[in-house]
PDB file of C-alpha atoms in Angstrom:
ATOM      1  CA  ILE N   1       0.000   0.000   0.000  1.00 58.00           C
ATOM      2  CA  ILE N   2       2.682   2.469   1.047  1.00 62.00           C
ATOM      3  CA  GLU N   3       4.828   1.600  -1.973  1.00 67.00           C
ATOM      4  CA  LYS N   4       1.898   2.196  -4.334  1.00 70.00           C
ATOM      5  CA  VAL N   5       1.115   5.581  -2.769  1.00 69.00           C
ATOM      6  CA  ALA N   6       4.794   6.555  -2.863  1.00 70.00           C
ATOM      7  CA  ALA N   7       5.000   5.550  -6.531  1.00 70.00           C
ATOM      8  CA  GLU N   8       1.951   7.703  -7.316  1.00 74.00           C
ATOM      9  CA  MET N   9       3.621  10.597  -5.541  1.00 69.00           C
ATOM     10  CA  LYS N  10       6.881   9.808  -7.371  1.00 69.00           C
ATOM     11  CA  LEU N  11       8.740   9.145  -4.124  1.00 66.00           C
ATOM     12  CA  ASP N  12      11.534   6.581  -4.117  1.00 66.00           C
ATOM     13  CA  VAL N  13      10.981   4.773  -0.822  1.00 59.00           C
ATOM     14  CA  MET N  14      12.787   1.626  -1.909  1.00 57.00           C
ATOM     15  CA  SER N  15      16.136   3.441  -1.991  1.00 60.00           C
ATOM     16  CA  SER N  16      15.597   4.476   1.642  1.00 65.00           C
ATOM     17  CA  SER N  17      17.483   3.005   4.569  1.00 78.00           C
ATOM     18  CA  ASP N  18      17.078  -0.615   5.618  1.00 82.00           C
ATOM     19  CA  ASP N  19      15.224   0.554   8.717  1.00 82.00           C
ATOM     20  CA  THR N  20      12.735   2.527   6.603  1.00 81.00           C
ATOM     21  CA  ARG N  21      12.142  -0.446   4.306  1.00 80.00           C
ATOM     22  CA  LYS N  22      11.626  -2.685   7.343  1.00 86.00           C
ATOM     23  CA  TRP N  23       8.959  -0.356   8.771  1.00 84.00           C
ATOM     24  CA  LEU N  24       7.235   0.073   5.409  1.00 81.00           C
ATOM     25  CA  GLU N  25       7.023  -3.695   5.063  1.00 83.00           C
ATOM     26  CA  TRP N  26       5.667  -4.002   8.612  1.00 86.00           C
ATOM     27  CA  VAL N  27       2.988  -1.384   7.914  1.00 82.00           C
ATOM     28  CA  ASP N  28       1.898  -3.159   4.730  1.00 78.00           C
ATOM     29  CA  LYS N  29       1.945  -6.689   6.085  1.00 80.00           C
ATOM     30  CA  LYS N  30       0.948  -6.248   9.728  1.00 82.00           C
ATOM     31  CA  LEU N  31      -0.585  -2.879  10.628  1.00 84.00           C
ATOM     32  CA  ALA N  32      -2.883  -2.467   7.623  1.00 77.00           C
ATOM     33  CA  VAL N  33      -4.116  -6.037   7.983  1.00 77.00           C
ATOM     34  CA  LEU N  34      -5.012  -5.434  11.648  1.00 79.00           C
ATOM     35  CA  LEU N  35      -6.184  -1.831  11.473  1.00 80.00           C
ATOM     36  CA  PHE N  36      -8.650  -1.965   8.595  1.00 76.00           C
ATOM     37  CA  PRO N  37     -10.775  -4.826   9.971  1.00 75.00           C
ATOM     38  CA  ASN N  38     -10.966  -3.113  13.357  1.00 77.00           C
ATOM     39  CA  ILE N  39     -12.468   0.105  11.977  1.00 78.00           C
ATOM     40  CA  THR N  40     -14.888  -1.678   9.650  1.00 80.00           C
ATOM     41  CA  ARG N  41     -16.335  -4.499  11.765  1.00 82.00           C
ATOM     42  CA  SER N  42     -19.834  -3.188  11.261  1.00 85.00           C
ATOM     43  CA  PHE N  43     -21.543  -0.705   8.981  1.00 87.00           C
ATOM     44  CA  GLY N  44     -21.870   1.669  11.954  1.00 88.00           C
ATOM     45  CA  GLU N  45     -18.128   1.646  12.579  1.00 87.00           C
ATOM     46  CA  SER N  46     -17.461   2.185   8.883  1.00 87.00           C
ATOM     47  CA  TYR N  47     -19.920   5.094   8.935  1.00 89.00           C
ATOM     48  CA  GLN N  48     -18.091   6.557  11.938  1.00 88.00           C
ATOM     49  CA  ALA N  49     -14.739   6.213  10.157  1.00 85.00           C
ATOM     50  CA  PHE N  50     -16.134   8.267   7.279  1.00 87.00           C
ATOM     51  CA  GLY N  51     -17.239  11.045   9.635  1.00 89.00           C
ATOM     52  CA  TYR N  52     -14.484  13.314   8.384  1.00 88.00           C
ATOM     53  CA  ILE N  53     -16.406  13.676   5.099  1.00 89.00           C
ATOM     54  CA  SER N  54     -18.816  16.023   6.894  1.00 87.00           C
ATOM     55  CA  GLU N  55     -15.947  18.438   7.537  1.00 88.00           C
ATOM     56  CA  VAL N  56     -14.814  18.801   3.897  1.00 89.00           C
ATOM     57  CA  PRO N  57     -15.858  22.342   2.961  1.00 92.00           C
ATOM     58  CA  SER N  58     -15.669  21.822  -0.804  1.00 93.00           C
ATOM     59  CA  PHE N  59     -18.311  19.035  -0.783  1.00 91.00           C
ATOM     60  CA  SER N  60     -21.975  19.925  -1.116  1.00 94.00           C
ATOM     61  CA  VAL N  61     -24.414  18.480   1.426  1.00 94.00           C
ATOM     62  CA  PRO N  62     -25.729  15.826  -1.002  1.00 95.00           C
ATOM     63  CA  SER N  63     -22.149  14.926  -1.927  1.00 94.00           C
ATOM     64  CA  LYS N  64     -21.184  14.576   1.742  1.00 93.00           C
ATOM     65  CA  ILE N  65     -24.132  12.268   2.393  1.00 93.00           C
ATOM     66  CA  ALA N  66     -23.521  10.180  -0.716  1.00 94.00           C
ATOM     67  CA  ASN N  67     -19.766   9.857  -0.111  1.00 92.00           C
ATOM     68  CA  ARG N  68     -20.225   8.898   3.509  1.00 92.00           C
ATOM     69  CA  MET N  69     -22.909   6.294   2.750  1.00 93.00           C
ATOM     70  CA  VAL N  70     -21.216   4.732  -0.293  1.00 93.00           C
ATOM     71  CA  GLY N  71     -17.762   4.864   1.298  1.00 89.00           C
ATOM     72  CA  SER N  72     -19.024   3.253   4.491  1.00 89.00           C
ATOM     73  CA  LEU N  73     -20.770   0.505   2.574  1.00 90.00           C
ATOM     74  CA  ALA N  74     -17.702  -0.161   0.419  1.00 88.00           C
ATOM     75  CA  MET N  75     -15.402  -0.348   3.457  1.00 85.00           C
ATOM     76  CA  TRP N  76     -17.772  -2.661   5.291  1.00 84.00           C
ATOM     77  CA  LEU N  77     -18.072  -4.981   2.274  1.00 84.00           C
ATOM     78  CA  ALA N  78     -14.302  -4.956   1.728  1.00 82.00           C
ATOM     79  CA  ASN N  79     -13.860  -6.061   5.336  1.00 78.00           C
ATOM     80  CA  GLY N  80     -15.621  -9.324   4.503  1.00 71.00           C
ATOM     81  CA  LYS N  81     -13.150  -9.993   1.691  1.00 69.00           C
ATOM     82  CA  LEU N  82     -10.189  -9.245   3.943  1.00 64.00           C
ATOM     83  CA  LYS N  83     -11.458 -11.669   6.584  1.00 59.00           C
ATOM     84  CA  LYS N  84     -11.456 -14.416   3.968  1.00 61.00           C
ATOM     85  CA  LYS N  85      -7.976 -13.464   2.734  1.00 60.00           C
ATOM     86  CA  TYR N  86      -6.277 -13.227   6.140  1.00 55.00           C
TER      87      TYR N  86
END
C-alpha cells in the first residue's frame, strides 16, 4: 500500500534506509491487515470512520451524504473480503 502511494507521488521509498524499508514492510503486512478490519467491523463503525467527510468544505451536502454512505458501505463490504484473505 505504502509503496503504491509513494509511486503515485513519485517518491523513491525503496532506496531508503534498511530501517525505513523494514517499517514500510511491517505497515503493509501487519498494521494495515489489523487496522482496517478493526475500523470496519460493522456498517456503523465504517460510517463513523467516514465522519471526516462532513468536515470537507468543498463538498456539497448531497455529496457529503452520498460519499459517507457509499464509502461506508464499500469499506464494510471490503472487510468481509479481507477476513477471507487473512
